[in-house]
Amino acid sequence: MEERVYNFSAGPAMIAESVLKKAADELVCYPGRGMSVMEMSHRSSMYIEIFDRTKALLKELMNVPDDYEILFLQGGATLQFSAVPLNLLTTGKADYVDSGNFAHLAAEEARKYADVHIAASSREDTYTYVPDTFDWRPDADYAYITTNNTIYGTRYTAIPDTGKVPLVADMSSNILSEPFDVTKFGVIFAGAQKNIGPAGLCIVIVRRDLMGHEDPKCPKLMSWALESKNDSMLNTPNTYGIYMAGLGFEWLRDLGGVNAIYEQNKYKAGLLYDYLDQSTLFKAPARRDCRSLMNVTFVTGDADKDAAFVKYAAKNGLVNLKGHRSVGGMRASIYNAMPVEGVKKLVEVMKAFEKENA
């Protein structure tokens, strides 16, 4: 078997090797069922068993209260940029924090349906920090944040208080990486391809009282109430993606759950930031008080040298370190499945490159 590299991709991202091996073992024939999960009818009792177990595992890992629904949907997190206003608007007002690329895109999409007010923004400062003061409207239908900025490497270290206005959070790039109090949110959603499993699945956690008020023009596949009524099976769901998510949830539970992985994530990020802070070659642009634990961005200040480092790292088994095309530089995405050893090797390779290019 070919040796695996350390994959620092921002998503689709690294999946725990034990999860991949279990999926491989069960690919052709799921134990006791005589067929692959991919061949099972989503209405069959054998698949419903997998679905229910996956849902229960997520509920356990995130301590989701009974008055919240968990949906397994398609269309990725981006489809929820439209689904959020279509499901939540009543007066037509929505507040957004523009703290990064995906937060900005979500606000732009919502403008098609809502009177969007930008309650805070770090756009003019190249998204190097997450705002900590907000101009919330008390009569908005909802307030919207993106908890982790994948491209620029920042995150909320404290969740803002929006009072009686429901808070909506796109947690695509840091769900399950640290503890979150679900009761602080009206809606949480996340694409699967960073901390959960393969691309193609979107998880939506929504407080039940917020469902059933959707715009009459809301497409039925974007209606949380209809999806809830049909247990995420208004149409054929991403059956294999849900199964893979379940394997990932089992892996995380067996590690000790979200609290345990949070400690590991802080340690991994600390290794990298500690090196960056003393390096004379590499610099971390994100403001220290809101640095991401999942996406560590860094630069040399020289585009040619950045490109040279990316190639150098790849030769040493460290791949997908090139920064997003909109900002350049480098980005190490160190999601839950990235082992400590991968980060340690990255630091070693950076030190070697710095020594050669001082």
mmCIF file of C-alpha atoms in Angstrom:
data_model
loop_
_atom_site.group_PDB
_atom_site.id
_atom_site.type_symbol
_atom_site.label_atom_id
_atom_site.label_comp_id
_atom_site.label_asym_id
_atom_site.label_seq_id
_atom_site.Cartn_x
_atom_site.Cartn_y
_atom_site.Cartn_z
ATOM 1 C CA MET A 1 0.000 0.000 0.000
ATOM 2 C CA GLU A 2 1.304 3.432 -0.927
ATOM 3 C CA GLU A 3 2.303 5.564 2.041
ATOM 4 C CA ARG A 4 -0.176 8.279 2.944
ATOM 5 C CA VAL A 5 0.901 11.916 2.964
ATOM 6 C CA TYR A 6 -0.113 14.557 5.476
ATOM 7 C CA ASN A 7 -2.939 16.371 3.712
ATOM 8 C CA PHE A 8 -3.377 19.989 4.859
ATOM 9 C CA SER A 9 -6.240 20.689 2.433
ATOM 10 C CA ALA A 10 -8.959 23.102 3.565
ATOM 11 C CA GLY A 11 -11.611 20.696 2.270
ATOM 12 C CA PRO A 12 -12.315 18.077 1.223
ATOM 13 C CA ALA A 13 -9.933 17.357 4.023
ATOM 14 C CA MET A 14 -8.132 14.573 5.820
ATOM 15 C CA ILE A 15 -10.252 11.744 7.242
ATOM 16 C CA ALA A 16 -8.968 9.594 10.101
ATOM 17 C CA GLU A 17 -7.175 6.549 8.688
ATOM 18 C CA SER A 18 -9.069 4.152 10.964
ATOM 19 C CA VAL A 19 -12.357 5.537 9.603
ATOM 20 C CA LEU A 20 -11.203 4.992 6.024
ATOM 21 C CA LYS A 21 -10.077 1.455 6.802
ATOM 22 C CA LYS A 22 -13.380 0.549 8.431
ATOM 23 C CA ALA A 23 -15.264 1.998 5.459
ATOM 24 C CA ALA A 24 -13.039 -0.025 3.128
ATOM 25 C CA ASP A 25 -13.690 -3.212 5.099
ATOM 26 C CA GLU A 26 -17.442 -2.637 4.882
ATOM 27 C CA LEU A 27 -17.553 -1.207 1.365
ATOM 28 C CA VAL A 28 -18.548 -4.327 -0.563
ATOM 29 C CA CYS A 29 -20.633 -5.969 2.129
ATOM 30 C CA TYR A 30 -21.914 -4.229 5.259
ATOM 31 C CA PRO A 31 -21.768 -6.727 8.152
ATOM 32 C CA GLY A 32 -24.783 -9.009 8.241
ATOM 33 C CA ARG A 33 -26.604 -7.234 5.401
ATOM 34 C CA GLY A 34 -25.219 -8.831 2.241
ATOM 35 C CA MET A 35 -24.769 -5.555 0.377
ATOM 36 C CA SER A 36 -22.907 -2.256 0.416
ATOM 37 C CA VAL A 37 -24.359 0.736 2.249
ATOM 38 C CA MET A 38 -24.406 2.422 -1.181
ATOM 39 C CA GLU A 39 -26.872 -0.225 -2.381
ATOM 40 C CA MET A 40 -29.310 0.029 0.527
ATOM 41 C CA SER A 41 -32.697 1.620 0.092
ATOM 42 C CA HIS A 42 -32.885 4.719 2.256
ATOM 43 C CA ARG A 43 -36.335 3.514 3.360
ATOM 44 C CA SER A 44 -35.121 0.086 4.460
ATOM 45 C CA SER A 45 -34.847 -0.858 8.129
ATOM 46 C CA MET A 46 -31.176 -1.738 7.657
ATOM 47 C CA TYR A 47 -30.366 1.789 6.483
ATOM 48 C CA ILE A 48 -32.672 3.533 8.966
ATOM 49 C CA GLU A 49 -30.630 1.815 11.682
ATOM 50 C CA ILE A 50 -27.447 3.468 10.328
ATOM 51 C CA PHE A 51 -29.203 6.829 9.953
ATOM 52 C CA ASP A 52 -30.641 6.809 13.470
ATOM 53 C CA ARG A 53 -27.315 5.820 15.012
ATOM 54 C CA THR A 54 -25.509 8.632 13.161
ATOM 55 C CA LYS A 55 -28.052 11.184 14.327
ATOM 56 C CA ALA A 56 -27.854 9.949 17.920
ATOM 57 C CA LEU A 57 -24.055 10.145 17.894
ATOM 58 C CA LEU A 58 -24.075 13.775 16.750
ATOM 59 C CA LYS A 59 -26.712 14.629 19.343
ATOM 60 C CA GLU A 60 -24.470 13.074 22.017
ATOM 61 C CA LEU A 61 -21.241 14.720 20.817
ATOM 62 C CA MET A 62 -22.719 18.217 20.680
ATOM 63 C CA ASN A 63 -25.200 17.856 23.568
ATOM 64 C CA VAL A 64 -28.041 18.870 21.264
ATOM 65 C CA PRO A 65 -31.192 19.523 23.361
ATOM 66 C CA ASP A 66 -34.469 17.769 22.554
ATOM 67 C CA ASP A 67 -36.060 21.002 21.327
ATOM 68 C CA TYR A 68 -33.633 21.068 18.376
ATOM 69 C CA GLU A 69 -33.896 19.062 15.163
ATOM 70 C CA ILE A 70 -30.894 17.548 13.390
ATOM 71 C CA LEU A 71 -31.161 17.403 9.593
ATOM 72 C CA PHE A 72 -28.840 15.665 7.117
ATOM 73 C CA LEU A 73 -29.237 17.603 3.873
ATOM 74 C CA GLN A 74 -27.630 18.041 0.473
ATOM 75 C CA GLY A 75 -26.401 21.114 -1.382
ATOM 76 C CA GLY A 76 -23.542 21.799 1.010
ATOM 77 C CA ALA A 77 -23.362 24.753 3.366
ATOM 78 C CA THR A 78 -23.679 27.136 0.416
ATOM 79 C CA LEU A 79 -27.301 26.125 -0.191
ATOM 80 C CA GLN A 80 -28.042 27.199 3.381
ATOM 81 C CA PHE A 81 -26.971 30.749 2.460
ATOM 82 C CA SER A 82 -30.361 30.879 0.714
ATOM 83 C CA ALA A 83 -32.250 28.500 2.993
ATOM 84 C CA VAL A 84 -31.562 30.599 6.091
ATOM 85 C CA PRO A 85 -33.434 33.737 4.931
ATOM 86 C CA LEU A 86 -36.143 31.704 3.197
ATOM 87 C CA ASN A 87 -36.888 29.843 6.426
ATOM 88 C CA LEU A 88 -36.412 32.603 9.005
ATOM 89 C CA LEU A 89 -37.541 35.919 7.537
ATOM 90 C CA THR A 90 -40.825 37.348 8.786
ATOM 91 C CA THR A 91 -40.261 41.121 8.907
ATOM 92 C CA GLY A 92 -37.558 40.948 6.235
ATOM 93 C CA LYS A 93 -34.631 42.156 8.377
ATOM 94 C CA ALA A 94 -31.412 40.198 8.873
ATOM 95 C CA ASP A 95 -28.110 41.170 10.524
ATOM 96 C CA TYR A 96 -24.782 39.733 9.313
ATOM 97 C CA VAL A 97 -21.200 39.947 10.513
ATOM 98 C CA ASP A 98 -18.829 40.177 7.552
ATOM 99 C CA SER A 99 -15.770 38.443 9.002
ATOM 100 C CA GLY A 100 -14.471 36.536 5.977
ATOM 101 C CA ASN A 101 -15.095 35.301 2.471
ATOM 102 C CA PHE A 102 -17.921 32.891 3.257
ATOM 103 C CA ALA A 103 -19.592 35.296 5.675
ATOM 104 C CA HIS A 104 -19.503 37.919 2.912
ATOM 105 C CA LEU A 105 -20.956 35.527 0.334
ATOM 106 C CA ALA A 106 -23.736 34.533 2.715
ATOM 107 C CA ALA A 107 -24.692 38.169 3.254
ATOM 108 C CA GLU A 108 -24.674 38.846 -0.484
ATOM 109 C CA GLU A 109 -26.961 35.868 -1.086
ATOM 110 C CA ALA A 110 -29.333 36.991 1.668
ATOM 111 C CA ARG A 111 -29.684 40.415 0.003
ATOM 112 C CA LYS A 112 -31.816 38.696 -2.644
ATOM 113 C CA TYR A 113 -34.460 38.116 0.029
ATOM 114 C CA ALA A 114 -33.787 40.435 2.952
ATOM 115 C CA ASP A 115 -32.946 43.900 4.192
ATOM 116 C CA VAL A 116 -29.409 42.950 5.192
ATOM 117 C CA HIS A 117 -27.600 45.065 7.772
ATOM 118 C CA ILE A 118 -23.875 44.495 8.330
ATOM 119 C CA ALA A 119 -23.614 44.560 12.125
ATOM 120 C CA ALA A 120 -19.796 44.462 12.037
ATOM 121 C CA SER A 121 -17.070 43.927 9.462
ATOM 122 C CA SER A 122 -13.333 43.323 9.186
ATOM 123 C CA ARG A 123 -13.386 43.370 5.378
ATOM 124 C CA GLU A 124 -11.478 46.644 5.064
ATOM 125 C CA ASP A 125 -8.693 45.151 7.218
ATOM 126 C CA THR A 126 -8.337 42.090 4.946
ATOM 127 C CA TYR A 127 -10.229 39.940 7.461
ATOM 128 C CA THR A 128 -7.210 39.670 9.761
ATOM 129 C CA TYR A 129 -9.494 39.572 12.810
ATOM 130 C CA VAL A 130 -13.051 38.822 13.877
ATOM 131 C CA PRO A 131 -15.007 41.876 15.060
ATOM 132 C CA ASP A 132 -15.872 41.996 18.755
ATOM 133 C CA THR A 133 -18.303 44.907 18.786
ATOM 134 C CA PHE A 134 -21.628 44.671 16.993
ATOM 135 C CA ASP A 135 -24.490 46.888 15.915
ATOM 136 C CA TRP A 136 -27.347 44.403 16.266
ATOM 137 C CA ARG A 137 -30.901 45.447 15.422
ATOM 138 C CA PRO A 138 -33.341 44.287 18.130
ATOM 139 C CA ASP A 139 -36.094 43.792 15.537
ATOM 140 C CA ALA A 140 -34.057 41.651 13.103
ATOM 141 C CA ASP A 141 -35.452 38.219 12.295
ATOM 142 C CA TYR A 142 -32.048 36.664 12.871
ATOM 143 C CA ALA A 143 -28.370 37.460 13.306
ATOM 144 C CA TYR A 144 -25.713 35.566 11.350
ATOM 145 C CA ILE A 145 -22.070 34.704 12.009
ATOM 146 C CA THR A 146 -19.446 32.362 10.569
ATOM 147 C CA THR A 147 -17.620 30.873 13.537
ATOM 148 C CA ASN A 148 -14.331 30.144 11.747
ATOM 149 C CA ASN A 149 -12.788 31.954 8.790
ATOM 150 C CA THR A 150 -11.276 29.177 6.674
ATOM 151 C CA ILE A 151 -9.440 31.391 4.187
ATOM 152 C CA TYR A 152 -7.945 34.021 6.517
ATOM 153 C CA GLY A 153 -7.427 31.843 9.590
ATOM 154 C CA THR A 154 -9.526 33.551 12.271
ATOM 155 C CA ARG A 155 -12.290 32.427 14.626
ATOM 156 C CA TYR A 156 -14.693 33.633 17.287
ATOM 157 C CA THR A 157 -13.243 32.957 20.727
ATOM 158 C CA ALA A 158 -16.511 34.134 22.314
ATOM 159 C CA ILE A 159 -19.978 33.788 20.813
ATOM 160 C CA PRO A 160 -21.783 37.160 20.625
ATOM 161 C CA ASP A 161 -24.971 37.714 22.574
ATOM 162 C CA THR A 162 -27.852 38.668 20.282
ATOM 163 C CA GLY A 163 -30.536 38.735 22.948
ATOM 164 C CA LYS A 164 -33.912 37.493 21.746
ATOM 165 C CA VAL A 165 -32.833 37.551 18.105
ATOM 166 C CA PRO A 166 -32.004 33.981 16.970
ATOM 167 C CA LEU A 167 -28.323 33.522 16.192
ATOM 168 C CA VAL A 168 -27.455 31.564 13.048
ATOM 169 C CA ALA A 169 -23.948 30.106 12.714
ATOM 170 C CA ASP A 170 -22.116 28.627 9.773
ATOM 171 C CA MET A 171 -19.761 26.224 11.573
ATOM 172 C CA SER A 172 -18.497 24.446 8.473
ATOM 173 C CA SER A 173 -14.813 24.651 9.354
ATOM 174 C CA ASN A 174 -14.823 24.231 13.131
ATOM 175 C CA ILE A 175 -17.866 22.164 14.082
ATOM 176 C CA LEU A 176 -16.919 19.416 16.573
ATOM 177 C CA SER A 177 -13.445 20.932 17.029
ATOM 178 C CA GLU A 178 -14.268 22.711 20.286
ATOM 179 C CA PRO A 179 -17.257 22.787 22.659
ATOM 180 C CA PHE A 180 -20.194 24.981 21.668
ATOM 181 C CA ASP A 181 -23.327 25.593 23.722
ATOM 182 C CA VAL A 182 -26.020 24.761 21.186
ATOM 183 C CA THR A 183 -28.627 26.673 23.202
ATOM 184 C CA LYS A 184 -26.887 29.947 22.283
ATOM 185 C CA PHE A 185 -27.907 29.384 18.658
ATOM 186 C CA GLY A 186 -31.157 29.242 16.784
ATOM 187 C CA VAL A 187 -29.534 27.474 13.837
ATOM 188 C CA ILE A 188 -26.167 25.793 13.277
ATOM 189 C CA PHE A 189 -25.152 24.402 9.915
ATOM 190 C CA ALA A 190 -21.987 22.900 8.510
ATOM 191 C CA GLY A 191 -20.683 21.245 5.385
ATOM 192 C CA ALA A 192 -19.231 17.824 6.141
ATOM 193 C CA GLN A 193 -15.965 17.932 4.222
ATOM 194 C CA LYS A 194 -13.725 19.402 6.920
ATOM 195 C CA ASN A 195 -14.408 17.818 10.324
ATOM 196 C CA ILE A 196 -17.100 15.238 9.601
ATOM 197 C CA GLY A 197 -16.504 13.190 6.459
ATOM 198 C CA PRO A 198 -16.552 13.342 2.667
ATOM 199 C CA ALA A 199 -18.101 16.220 0.726
ATOM 200 C CA GLY A 200 -21.759 16.160 -0.261
ATOM 201 C CA LEU A 201 -23.509 16.319 3.102
ATOM 202 C CA CYS A 202 -24.682 19.326 5.100
ATOM 203 C CA ILE A 203 -25.745 19.131 8.730
ATOM 204 C CA VAL A 204 -28.378 21.571 9.993
ATOM 205 C CA ILE A 205 -29.269 21.843 13.679
ATOM 206 C CA VAL A 206 -32.330 24.050 14.125
ATOM 207 C CA ARG A 207 -34.464 24.989 17.106
ATOM 208 C CA ARG A 208 -37.898 23.528 16.486
ATOM 209 C CA ASP A 209 -39.851 26.732 17.150
ATOM 210 C CA LEU A 210 -38.016 28.386 14.241
ATOM 211 C CA MET A 211 -39.366 25.881 11.726
ATOM 212 C CA GLY A 212 -42.625 26.150 9.838
ATOM 213 C CA HIS A 213 -42.511 29.886 9.057
ATOM 214 C CA GLU A 214 -40.799 29.658 5.691
ATOM 215 C CA ASP A 215 -41.549 31.890 2.727
ATOM 216 C CA PRO A 216 -44.317 30.373 0.561
ATOM 217 C CA LYS A 217 -41.860 30.494 -2.358
ATOM 218 C CA CYS A 218 -39.279 28.465 -0.444
ATOM 219 C CA PRO A 219 -38.418 25.350 -2.502
ATOM 220 C CA LYS A 220 -39.572 22.258 -0.663
ATOM 221 C CA LEU A 221 -36.054 20.779 -0.521
ATOM 222 C CA MET A 222 -34.912 23.916 1.331
ATOM 223 C CA SER A 223 -37.757 23.848 3.851
ATOM 224 C CA TRP A 224 -36.444 22.755 7.243
ATOM 225 C CA ALA A 225 -39.995 22.005 8.419
ATOM 226 C CA LEU A 226 -40.675 19.662 5.497
ATOM 227 C CA GLU A 227 -37.291 17.996 5.848
ATOM 228 C CA SER A 228 -37.907 17.539 9.568
ATOM 229 C CA LYS A 229 -41.342 16.058 8.946
ATOM 230 C CA ASN A 230 -39.746 13.594 6.524
ATOM 231 C CA ASP A 231 -36.663 12.897 8.712
ATOM 232 C CA SER A 232 -34.274 14.396 6.122
ATOM 233 C CA MET A 233 -35.700 12.074 3.460
ATOM 234 C CA LEU A 234 -37.951 14.323 1.423
ATOM 235 C CA ASN A 235 -35.861 12.952 -1.429
ATOM 236 C CA THR A 236 -33.118 10.324 -1.425
ATOM 237 C CA PRO A 237 -30.486 11.580 1.037
ATOM 238 C CA ASN A 238 -26.722 11.233 0.727
ATOM 239 C CA THR A 239 -26.883 7.753 2.230
ATOM 240 C CA TYR A 240 -23.177 6.947 2.024
ATOM 241 C CA GLY A 241 -22.134 10.397 3.247
ATOM 242 C CA ILE A 242 -24.355 9.952 6.313
ATOM 243 C CA TYR A 243 -22.845 6.513 6.948
ATOM 244 C CA MET A 244 -19.321 7.988 6.676
ATOM 245 C CA ALA A 245 -20.292 10.798 9.045
ATOM 246 C CA GLY A 246 -21.429 8.145 11.511
ATOM 247 C CA LEU A 247 -18.033 6.437 11.346
ATOM 248 C CA GLY A 248 -16.375 9.799 11.969
ATOM 249 C CA PHE A 249 -18.641 10.461 14.942
ATOM 250 C CA GLU A 250 -17.782 7.037 16.398
ATOM 251 C CA TRP A 251 -14.075 7.812 15.998
ATOM 252 C CA LEU A 252 -14.464 11.143 17.786
ATOM 253 C CA ARG A 253 -16.545 9.613 20.582
ATOM 254 C CA ASP A 254 -13.930 6.909 21.148
ATOM 255 C CA LEU A 255 -11.202 9.586 21.373
ATOM 256 C CA GLY A 256 -13.082 11.132 24.259
ATOM 257 C CA GLY A 257 -15.477 13.434 22.434
ATOM 258 C CA VAL A 258 -15.334 17.133 21.667
ATOM 259 C CA ASN A 259 -13.632 18.154 24.920
ATOM 260 C CA ALA A 260 -10.767 15.736 24.269
ATOM 261 C CA ILE A 261 -10.270 16.768 20.632
ATOM 262 C CA TYR A 262 -10.385 20.433 21.675
ATOM 263 C CA GLU A 263 -7.363 19.916 23.924
ATOM 264 C CA GLN A 264 -5.554 18.161 21.072
ATOM 265 C CA ASN A 265 -6.496 20.912 18.626
ATOM 266 C CA LYS A 266 -5.175 23.617 20.943
ATOM 267 C CA TYR A 267 -1.932 21.703 21.302
ATOM 268 C CA LYS A 268 -1.527 21.226 17.543
ATOM 269 C CA ALA A 269 -2.242 24.874 16.755
ATOM 270 C CA GLY A 270 0.054 25.958 19.588
ATOM 271 C CA LEU A 271 2.971 24.017 18.099
ATOM 272 C CA LEU A 272 2.577 25.841 14.809
ATOM 273 C CA TYR A 273 1.855 29.326 16.155
ATOM 274 C CA ASP A 274 4.711 29.115 18.667
ATOM 275 C CA TYR A 275 7.108 28.439 15.804
ATOM 276 C CA LEU A 276 5.612 31.170 13.593
ATOM 277 C CA ASP A 277 5.918 33.732 16.390
ATOM 278 C CA GLN A 278 9.671 33.202 16.676
ATOM 279 C CA SER A 279 10.416 32.636 12.988
ATOM 280 C CA THR A 280 12.374 35.261 11.067
ATOM 281 C CA LEU A 281 11.056 33.964 7.722
ATOM 282 C CA PHE A 282 7.394 33.033 8.222
ATOM 283 C CA LYS A 283 4.714 35.319 9.650
ATOM 284 C CA ALA A 284 1.090 34.697 10.688
ATOM 285 C CA PRO A 285 -1.158 37.574 9.469
ATOM 286 C CA ALA A 286 -4.166 36.780 11.690
ATOM 287 C CA ARG A 287 -4.484 38.821 14.870
ATOM 288 C CA ARG A 288 -3.337 36.770 17.859
ATOM 289 C CA ASP A 289 -6.517 37.078 19.910
ATOM 290 C CA CYS A 290 -8.688 35.442 17.235
ATOM 291 C CA ARG A 291 -6.396 32.939 15.563
ATOM 292 C CA SER A 292 -8.077 29.863 14.148
ATOM 293 C CA LEU A 293 -7.318 26.428 15.583
ATOM 294 C CA MET A 294 -8.321 24.829 12.295
ATOM 295 C CA ASN A 295 -6.742 26.950 9.550
ATOM 296 C CA VAL A 296 -3.316 28.436 10.205
ATOM 297 C CA THR A 297 -2.310 30.988 7.566
ATOM 298 C CA PHE A 298 1.270 32.194 7.098
ATOM 299 C CA VAL A 299 3.450 34.024 4.585
ATOM 300 C CA THR A 300 7.098 34.823 3.899
ATOM 301 C CA GLY A 301 6.321 38.165 2.275
ATOM 302 C CA ASP A 302 7.764 36.944 -1.020
ATOM 303 C CA ALA A 303 5.391 35.194 -3.434
ATOM 304 C CA ASP A 304 8.216 33.282 -5.113
ATOM 305 C CA LYS A 305 9.516 32.060 -1.780
ATOM 306 C CA ASP A 306 5.986 31.059 -0.755
ATOM 307 C CA ALA A 307 5.684 28.958 -3.924
ATOM 308 C CA ALA A 308 9.102 27.440 -3.311
ATOM 309 C CA PHE A 309 8.104 26.409 0.193
ATOM 310 C CA VAL A 310 4.894 24.758 -1.006
ATOM 311 C CA LYS A 311 6.934 22.648 -3.439
ATOM 312 C CA TYR A 312 9.557 21.898 -0.791
ATOM 313 C CA ALA A 313 6.880 20.733 1.645
ATOM 314 C CA ALA A 314 5.224 18.524 -0.969
ATOM 315 C CA LYS A 315 8.539 16.767 -1.599
ATOM 316 C CA ASN A 316 8.564 15.994 2.106
ATOM 317 C CA GLY A 317 5.079 14.468 2.160
ATOM 318 C CA LEU A 318 3.184 17.586 3.239
ATOM 319 C CA VAL A 319 0.603 18.505 0.600
ATOM 320 C CA ASN A 320 -2.045 21.162 -0.098
ATOM 321 C CA LEU A 321 -0.316 23.941 1.823
ATOM 322 C CA LYS A 322 -0.880 26.602 -0.826
ATOM 323 C CA GLY A 323 -3.028 29.443 0.456
ATOM 324 C CA HIS A 324 -6.391 30.349 -1.018
ATOM 325 C CA ARG A 325 -6.102 31.962 -4.436
ATOM 326 C CA SER A 326 -7.578 35.217 -3.102
ATOM 327 C CA VAL A 327 -4.822 35.756 -0.513
ATOM 328 C CA GLY A 328 -1.828 33.645 -1.552
ATOM 329 C CA GLY A 329 0.762 32.556 0.988
ATOM 330 C CA MET A 330 0.277 29.278 2.803
ATOM 331 C CA ARG A 331 -2.490 27.688 4.807
ATOM 332 C CA ALA A 332 -2.229 24.611 7.001
ATOM 333 C CA SER A 333 -5.676 23.194 7.697
ATOM 334 C CA ILE A 334 -5.277 21.067 10.799
ATOM 335 C CA TYR A 335 -8.773 19.726 11.357
ATOM 336 C CA ASN A 336 -9.640 17.009 13.878
ATOM 337 C CA ALA A 337 -8.259 14.180 11.742
ATOM 338 C CA MET A 338 -4.814 15.756 11.332
ATOM 339 C CA PRO A 339 -2.564 13.917 13.819
ATOM 340 C CA VAL A 340 -0.117 15.725 16.071
ATOM 341 C CA GLU A 341 2.676 14.035 14.134
ATOM 342 C CA GLY A 342 1.623 15.849 10.975
ATOM 343 C CA VAL A 343 1.937 19.243 12.624
ATOM 344 C CA LYS A 344 5.265 18.330 14.186
ATOM 345 C CA LYS A 345 6.602 17.296 10.796
ATOM 346 C CA LEU A 346 5.347 20.544 9.253
ATOM 347 C CA VAL A 347 7.248 22.569 11.856
ATOM 348 C CA GLU A 348 10.392 20.499 11.198
ATOM 349 C CA VAL A 349 10.126 21.102 7.442
ATOM 350 C CA MET A 350 9.499 24.835 7.950
ATOM 351 C CA LYS A 351 12.574 25.063 10.172
ATOM 352 C CA ALA A 352 14.677 23.281 7.545
ATOM 353 C CA PHE A 353 13.384 25.569 4.774
ATOM 354 C CA GLU A 354 14.031 28.634 6.908
ATOM 355 C CA LYS A 355 17.589 27.510 7.573
ATOM 356 C CA GLU A 356 18.212 27.080 3.849
ATOM 357 C CA ASN A 357 16.562 30.403 2.940
ATOM 358 C CA ALA A 358 17.603 32.678 5.793
#
